[in-house]
Amino acid sequence: MACWSKFRVSTRIQNLGCFVAVILVAFLLLSDGLVDMVEAITHARDIQALKQVLMAVNAASIKPSSCLGSWNFSMDPCDARSSAHFTCGINCSPATINGERYITGLQLEMGAGYQGILSPHIGHLTALQRLILSGNSFHGRIPASLANLKELVQLDLSVNSFSGSLPESLGLLQNIEFFSVAYNLLDGQIPKSFSNLTSIICMYLNNNQLSGNMPEFLELKQLKYLDASDNRLSGPLPAQLPPTLRLLSLGKNHLTGDLPLSLKSLRFLHVLDLRSNLLTGVLESFIFELPSLQQLNLADNQFTSLGTTNASSIRSNLLTLDLSFNILQGYLPESIAGLRKLNVLSLQSNLLSGPIPHNLALKVGNLLPGTEQLRHLHLQDNYLTGDIPLPFFHLSTDTNSAHLGMNCLRSCPTSFFFCQGEAQRSATECQARNIPM
């Protein structure tokens, strides 16, 4: 009996030891599982969306050393241990209470040469804040499903080959601050729904084939940079524009009509580029007096004359002024020398006549009190008359560039650099316009 009792006690101890061991192993396994559960993992929907985005890219265009070349879904995209497999291209949110993480950024490297379409499944990445695919060869339509990305702040699809029209649904992106589809093959009109993008600061639509009228966008109270140049926009300039604009670039379109007086309200505007349109009328002085304007390009239009103004009343910060290739007629106004900071003035290829204003010559020679030197002056291909003002003869190519060729000046010796390149017009050509030599 004693031996049996000892055996039973010994067995119980052994069984207890085995039980404790089993519990310990289970605890360790459970603990390891709990660690995996605590470690953040990418939401399953986001993983599927990334897979679809990858599948829509032509595999032959994915280099092994590229971001997409590192995407290996045997590892979790947002797991720190998968960094060797997702070296770049995505950003993830912090872990939620249940350990899940979401894709918040998708940025592919510029110039990687990716080809393919942008999968509509991109719209399933609902936590996405930044989508940057610039400088590749994506083509096809821009997915309307992008409208599902309510958290999106930055969308850059520029320098690709996207085609078709801009989806009206993009107007639902009310958190978007930066929007660029520049340098694509987009056509159709600018969606009216874009007036709902009330958080937008930068909008780049340039270098496409967009048509129709330019919207006013008056509702966009944060808009500072608007570039829709190099398209096929037509009709007049918008009667109203957001007064917050710093840059307005609508050059190389088919815009018509006069400059609206509402441009006076753009008191923060630094750059106004309306070149290569069909704009007409008189250039009134207000356009030169916008208090913050530094660059004004109205070249290659059909403006006919420069409005008069009192030179002493001009309060301008203009640095560059390009009015070349218009049909400006009459005398070159003396007041233009009153643009005190003007550094570059181009009036070539117009119909201007009369003498070169004395104050303008003084400004070119840095001899006009209260103004900075005008270093670049292009007056060629006009009908200017009279003698070359004396300050010009003291200019040097080290400090100035000037062109006076193809005018009706009395004498412009080619020994002076500003007379080189083109001779003066013939007496017959000048007299045909009733302009004495």
XYZ file of C-alpha atoms in Angstrom:
437
model
C 0.000 0.000 0.000
C 2.837 2.372 0.871
C 4.471 1.718 -2.477
C 1.126 2.295 -4.263
C 0.534 5.501 -2.356
C 3.991 6.750 -3.224
C 3.359 5.801 -6.863
C 0.058 7.681 -6.905
C 1.666 10.753 -5.288
C 4.544 10.604 -7.758
C 2.142 10.241 -10.693
C 0.066 13.150 -9.512
C 3.198 15.287 -9.247
C 4.248 14.257 -12.751
C 0.760 14.919 -14.111
C 0.742 18.275 -12.367
C 4.129 19.039 -13.891
C 2.894 18.094 -17.354
C -0.239 20.194 -16.860
C 1.841 23.190 -15.781
C 4.110 22.661 -18.791
C 1.140 22.511 -21.144
C -0.319 25.668 -19.580
C 3.075 27.374 -19.899
C 3.431 26.413 -23.569
C -0.132 27.530 -24.245
C 0.523 30.792 -22.451
C 3.683 31.373 -24.469
C 1.862 30.601 -27.708
C -1.006 32.820 -26.692
C 1.408 35.549 -25.676
C 3.121 35.340 -29.055
C -0.266 35.495 -30.705
C -1.185 38.477 -28.567
C 2.022 40.225 -29.659
C 1.077 39.650 -33.286
C -2.399 40.958 -32.541
C -1.017 44.045 -30.800
C 1.418 44.711 -33.667
C -0.366 46.891 -36.214
C -1.409 45.205 -39.443
C -2.820 46.743 -42.608
C -6.581 46.676 -42.998
C -7.546 43.828 -45.337
C -9.483 46.169 -47.641
C -6.413 48.362 -48.085
C -4.232 45.361 -48.886
C -6.654 44.253 -51.588
C -6.750 47.770 -53.017
C -2.942 47.918 -53.169
C -2.867 44.567 -54.923
C -5.296 45.869 -57.551
C -3.260 49.048 -58.005
C -0.153 46.934 -58.571
C -1.927 44.556 -60.977
C -3.081 47.504 -63.120
C 0.517 48.516 -63.785
C 2.285 46.882 -66.707
C 4.645 44.354 -65.100
C 7.286 44.978 -67.774
C 7.510 48.623 -66.650
C 8.271 47.727 -63.018
C 11.989 47.614 -62.304
C 13.116 45.346 -59.444
C 14.813 48.301 -57.759
C 11.688 50.492 -57.891
C 9.078 51.064 -55.217
C 6.526 48.825 -56.896
C 9.272 46.267 -57.505
C 9.649 45.919 -53.737
C 5.965 45.286 -53.075
C 5.685 41.682 -51.850
C 2.360 40.807 -50.291
C 3.758 37.791 -48.470
C 4.512 40.434 -45.877
C 2.159 43.001 -44.411
C 2.621 46.453 -46.038
C 2.411 48.412 -42.768
C 4.374 45.922 -40.640
C 7.783 47.297 -39.701
C 9.282 43.882 -40.392
C 8.196 44.148 -44.049
C 10.420 47.134 -44.757
C 12.589 45.012 -47.038
C 9.530 44.248 -49.133
C 7.807 47.654 -49.071
C 10.846 49.912 -49.174
C 8.888 52.941 -50.395
C 5.678 54.065 -51.966
C 3.295 53.938 -49.021
C 2.652 55.614 -45.695
C 0.535 54.144 -42.941
C -1.565 55.505 -40.127
C -0.807 54.820 -36.465
C -2.376 51.648 -35.140
C -6.011 51.757 -34.097
C -7.251 50.216 -30.830
C -7.707 46.865 -32.525
C -4.213 47.006 -34.019
C -5.197 47.836 -37.590
C -3.419 50.397 -39.739
C -4.567 52.166 -42.894
C -2.763 53.400 -45.981
C -2.558 57.213 -45.745
C -0.067 57.939 -48.505
C 0.721 56.464 -51.910
C 3.682 58.160 -53.577
C 5.494 56.580 -56.501
C 8.837 57.930 -57.591
C 8.934 60.414 -60.464
C 10.501 59.144 -63.667
C 10.245 55.469 -62.727
C 8.539 54.772 -66.053
C 5.473 53.009 -64.670
C 2.923 52.255 -67.393
C -0.682 51.211 -67.032
C -3.964 52.532 -65.729
C -4.882 53.789 -62.305
C -7.131 51.084 -60.904
C -10.610 52.187 -59.775
C -9.870 50.202 -56.602
C -7.780 53.187 -55.537
C -11.083 54.513 -54.211
C -11.067 51.814 -51.512
C -8.100 53.445 -49.752
C -10.494 55.656 -47.854
C -7.885 56.920 -45.363
C -5.602 58.140 -48.153
C -4.351 61.703 -47.649
C -1.727 61.907 -50.399
C -1.738 60.332 -53.849
C 1.315 61.264 -55.934
C 1.943 59.522 -59.267
C 3.642 62.414 -61.083
C 6.161 61.912 -63.874
C 5.266 58.448 -65.136
C 3.306 56.957 -68.051
C -0.091 56.200 -66.577
C -2.855 56.432 -69.150
C -6.595 55.989 -69.494
C -9.269 57.871 -67.597
C -8.902 59.291 -64.131
C -11.103 57.054 -61.948
C -14.288 58.659 -60.656
C -13.782 56.531 -57.530
C -11.178 59.045 -56.344
C -14.183 60.933 -55.005
C -14.355 58.322 -52.226
C -11.075 59.579 -50.783
C -12.639 62.092 -48.416
C -9.401 62.574 -46.462
C -7.334 63.390 -49.550
C -5.253 66.551 -49.156
C -2.810 66.208 -52.066
C -3.536 64.725 -55.500
C -0.747 64.918 -58.069
C -1.294 63.069 -61.351
C 0.800 65.480 -63.415
C 3.138 64.541 -66.270
C 1.415 61.357 -67.327
C -0.861 60.433 -70.244
C -4.278 60.459 -68.600
C -7.037 61.202 -71.116
C -10.762 61.832 -71.231
C -12.603 64.369 -69.130
C -12.107 65.299 -65.505
C -14.676 63.424 -63.396
C -17.407 65.676 -62.022
C -17.250 63.626 -58.827
C -13.837 65.112 -57.956
C -15.754 68.106 -56.668
C -16.518 66.012 -53.578
C -12.908 66.223 -52.390
C -13.585 68.961 -49.892
C -10.306 68.492 -47.986
C -8.099 68.736 -51.069
C -5.479 71.495 -50.886
C -3.173 70.585 -53.772
C -4.577 69.357 -57.096
C -2.474 68.840 -60.220
C -3.321 67.111 -63.473
C -0.892 69.242 -65.491
C 0.807 67.828 -68.587
C -1.678 65.138 -69.520
C -4.080 64.615 -72.428
C -7.297 65.617 -70.679
C -10.155 67.179 -72.637
C -13.671 68.437 -72.017
C -14.668 71.273 -69.728
C -13.448 72.108 -66.264
C -16.157 70.611 -64.032
C -18.477 73.107 -62.369
C -18.232 70.956 -59.263
C -14.670 72.212 -58.771
C -16.276 75.280 -57.226
C -16.961 73.021 -54.221
C -13.262 72.444 -53.515
C -13.362 74.989 -50.719
C -10.055 73.926 -49.102
C -7.986 74.090 -52.270
C -4.866 76.268 -52.342
C -3.123 75.117 -55.528
C -4.875 74.038 -58.738
C -2.789 73.101 -61.772
C -4.729 72.196 -64.926
C -2.151 73.417 -67.423
C -0.897 71.704 -70.567
C -3.945 69.660 -71.459
C -6.712 70.027 -74.029
C -9.417 71.430 -71.774
C -12.063 73.582 -73.472
C -15.049 75.766 -72.662
C -15.194 78.831 -70.441
C -12.959 79.437 -67.473
C -15.028 79.167 -64.244
C -14.980 82.073 -61.799
C -14.132 79.932 -58.760
C -15.240 82.819 -56.553
C -16.280 80.317 -53.856
C -12.687 79.095 -53.461
C -11.647 81.382 -50.618
C -8.263 79.678 -50.094
C -7.135 79.465 -53.727
C -3.720 81.067 -54.265
C -2.242 79.379 -57.335
C -4.349 78.772 -60.450
C -2.709 77.598 -63.668
C -4.881 76.565 -66.614
C -2.466 77.700 -69.314
C -1.811 75.853 -72.550
C -5.316 74.501 -73.065
C -8.199 75.348 -75.402
C -10.249 77.536 -73.105
C -12.399 80.161 -74.819
C -14.735 83.034 -74.060
C -14.030 86.051 -71.850
C -11.955 86.139 -68.726
C -14.023 85.418 -65.613
C -15.880 88.490 -64.389
C -14.895 87.611 -60.817
C -11.943 85.705 -59.413
C -10.873 84.758 -55.873
C -9.141 87.801 -54.336
C -6.657 85.464 -52.604
C -4.851 84.599 -55.853
C -1.062 84.905 -55.951
C -0.631 83.358 -59.387
C -3.085 83.425 -62.292
C -1.808 81.763 -65.451
C -4.247 81.409 -68.361
C -1.798 81.876 -71.218
C -1.914 79.933 -74.497
C -5.677 79.581 -74.723
C -8.348 81.201 -76.905
C -9.679 83.759 -74.424
C -11.302 86.883 -75.849
C -12.475 90.350 -74.794
C -11.089 93.106 -72.602
C -9.377 92.800 -69.253
C -12.186 92.973 -66.678
C -12.029 95.746 -64.098
C -12.546 93.081 -61.445
C -8.827 92.286 -61.771
C -8.386 95.333 -59.528
C -9.484 93.184 -56.592
C -6.477 90.855 -56.942
C -4.368 92.792 -54.484
C -2.186 89.810 -53.553
C -1.462 88.730 -57.131
C 2.262 88.262 -57.866
C 2.111 86.739 -61.348
C -0.436 87.375 -64.121
C 0.205 85.446 -67.333
C -2.368 85.891 -70.118
C -0.034 85.605 -73.095
C -1.014 84.026 -76.411
C -4.762 84.607 -76.295
C -7.131 86.803 -78.316
C -7.561 89.554 -75.754
C -8.322 93.053 -77.008
C -8.851 96.657 -75.957
C -6.912 99.311 -74.119
C -4.456 98.410 -71.382
C -5.609 100.726 -68.621
C -3.190 101.808 -65.936
C -4.846 99.778 -63.160
C -3.299 96.583 -64.490
C 0.201 97.997 -63.860
C -0.701 99.268 -60.413
C -1.820 96.070 -58.684
C 0.122 96.449 -55.431
C 1.715 92.990 -55.274
C 2.121 92.273 -58.992
C 5.701 91.471 -60.008
C 5.350 89.675 -63.347
C 2.859 90.673 -66.039
C 2.838 88.846 -69.377
C 0.243 89.979 -71.929
C 2.318 89.146 -75.009
C 0.849 87.803 -78.236
C -2.664 89.235 -77.938
C -4.530 91.980 -79.762
C -4.314 94.929 -77.373
C -4.399 98.211 -79.270
C -3.119 100.941 -76.950
C -1.706 101.844 -73.569
C -3.910 103.973 -71.346
C -2.481 107.206 -70.026
C -1.656 107.798 -66.397
C 0.168 110.293 -64.235
C 3.659 108.904 -63.729
C 3.810 110.300 -60.192
C 0.679 108.359 -59.235
C 2.032 104.936 -60.188
C 2.577 102.672 -57.187
C 3.892 99.521 -58.801
C 6.116 96.618 -57.803
C 6.369 95.245 -61.338
C 9.694 93.612 -62.140
C 8.945 92.240 -65.619
C 6.447 93.501 -68.196
C 5.943 91.756 -71.533
C 3.579 93.413 -74.020
C 5.301 92.128 -77.159
C 3.485 90.883 -80.258
C 0.340 92.964 -79.863
C -0.940 95.786 -82.083
C -0.185 98.635 -79.683
C -0.267 101.982 -81.464
C 0.603 105.568 -80.577
C 3.489 106.991 -78.636
C 5.282 105.077 -75.950
C 4.045 106.805 -72.771
C 6.583 108.593 -70.597
C 4.829 107.206 -67.520
C 6.123 103.705 -68.176
C 9.455 104.886 -66.768
C 7.608 105.517 -63.494
C 7.377 101.765 -62.851
C 10.114 102.158 -60.269
C 11.161 98.499 -59.846
C 10.817 97.479 -63.491
C 13.807 95.398 -64.593
C 12.552 93.869 -67.869
C 10.389 95.600 -70.497
C 9.479 93.970 -73.801
C 7.428 95.915 -76.362
C 8.793 94.342 -79.513
C 6.626 93.663 -82.562
C 3.960 96.321 -82.061
C 3.022 99.478 -84.004
C 4.447 102.028 -81.575
C 5.730 105.297 -82.991
C 7.265 108.556 -81.814
C 10.524 109.061 -79.951
C 11.916 106.930 -77.173
C 10.882 108.770 -73.973
C 13.758 110.576 -72.296
C 12.853 109.288 -68.817
C 12.839 105.735 -70.122
C 16.348 106.238 -71.425
C 17.390 107.615 -68.050
C 15.955 104.553 -66.335
C 17.874 102.278 -68.710
C 21.033 104.168 -67.826
C 20.279 104.016 -64.099
C 20.041 107.809 -64.040
C 16.392 108.279 -63.059
C 16.066 109.181 -59.349
C 13.735 107.068 -57.270
C 13.713 104.109 -59.645
C 15.794 100.996 -60.186
C 17.706 100.388 -63.396
C 15.858 98.906 -66.359
C 18.372 96.280 -67.455
C 16.485 94.601 -70.306
C 14.673 96.661 -72.940
C 13.238 95.192 -76.149
C 11.764 97.774 -78.545
C 12.614 96.148 -81.876
C 10.094 95.784 -84.692
C 8.113 98.983 -84.111
C 8.028 102.416 -85.799
C 9.919 104.497 -83.265
C 11.491 107.680 -84.621
C 14.025 110.335 -83.770
C 17.488 110.054 -82.328
C 18.747 107.487 -79.886
C 18.761 109.138 -76.426
C 22.245 109.875 -75.103
C 22.049 107.558 -72.024
C 21.983 104.578 -74.398
C 25.516 105.311 -75.588
C 26.876 104.613 -72.097
C 25.314 101.161 -71.819
C 27.386 98.010 -71.572
C 26.541 94.425 -72.396
C 27.804 93.599 -68.908
C 24.855 95.392 -67.316
C 22.193 95.742 -70.030
C 20.501 94.054 -72.931
C 18.648 96.296 -75.371
C 17.282 95.895 -78.902
C 16.250 98.825 -81.114
C 16.388 97.207 -84.548
C 13.583 97.357 -87.144
C 12.367 100.852 -86.242
C 12.418 104.217 -88.002
C 15.189 105.770 -85.925
C 17.276 108.422 -87.629
C 20.495 106.531 -87.025
C 21.375 103.344 -85.193
C 24.990 102.369 -85.899
C 25.658 98.666 -85.677
C 28.777 99.480 -83.679
C 26.416 99.764 -80.717
C 25.199 96.410 -79.378
C 21.585 97.569 -79.138
C 21.525 98.243 -82.882
C 22.942 94.876 -83.908
C 21.016 91.985 -85.400
C 18.431 93.960 -87.375
C 18.729 97.119 -89.454
C 16.263 100.015 -89.329
C 13.241 99.990 -91.593
C 13.559 101.542 -95.006
C 12.384 105.092 -95.612
C 9.704 103.741 -97.928
C 8.309 101.441 -95.243
C 8.265 104.215 -92.637
C 6.707 106.758 -94.995
C 3.986 104.271 -95.910
C 2.774 104.682 -92.338
C 3.271 108.452 -92.461
C 6.210 108.219 -90.127
C 9.115 110.540 -90.932
C 12.641 109.172 -90.574
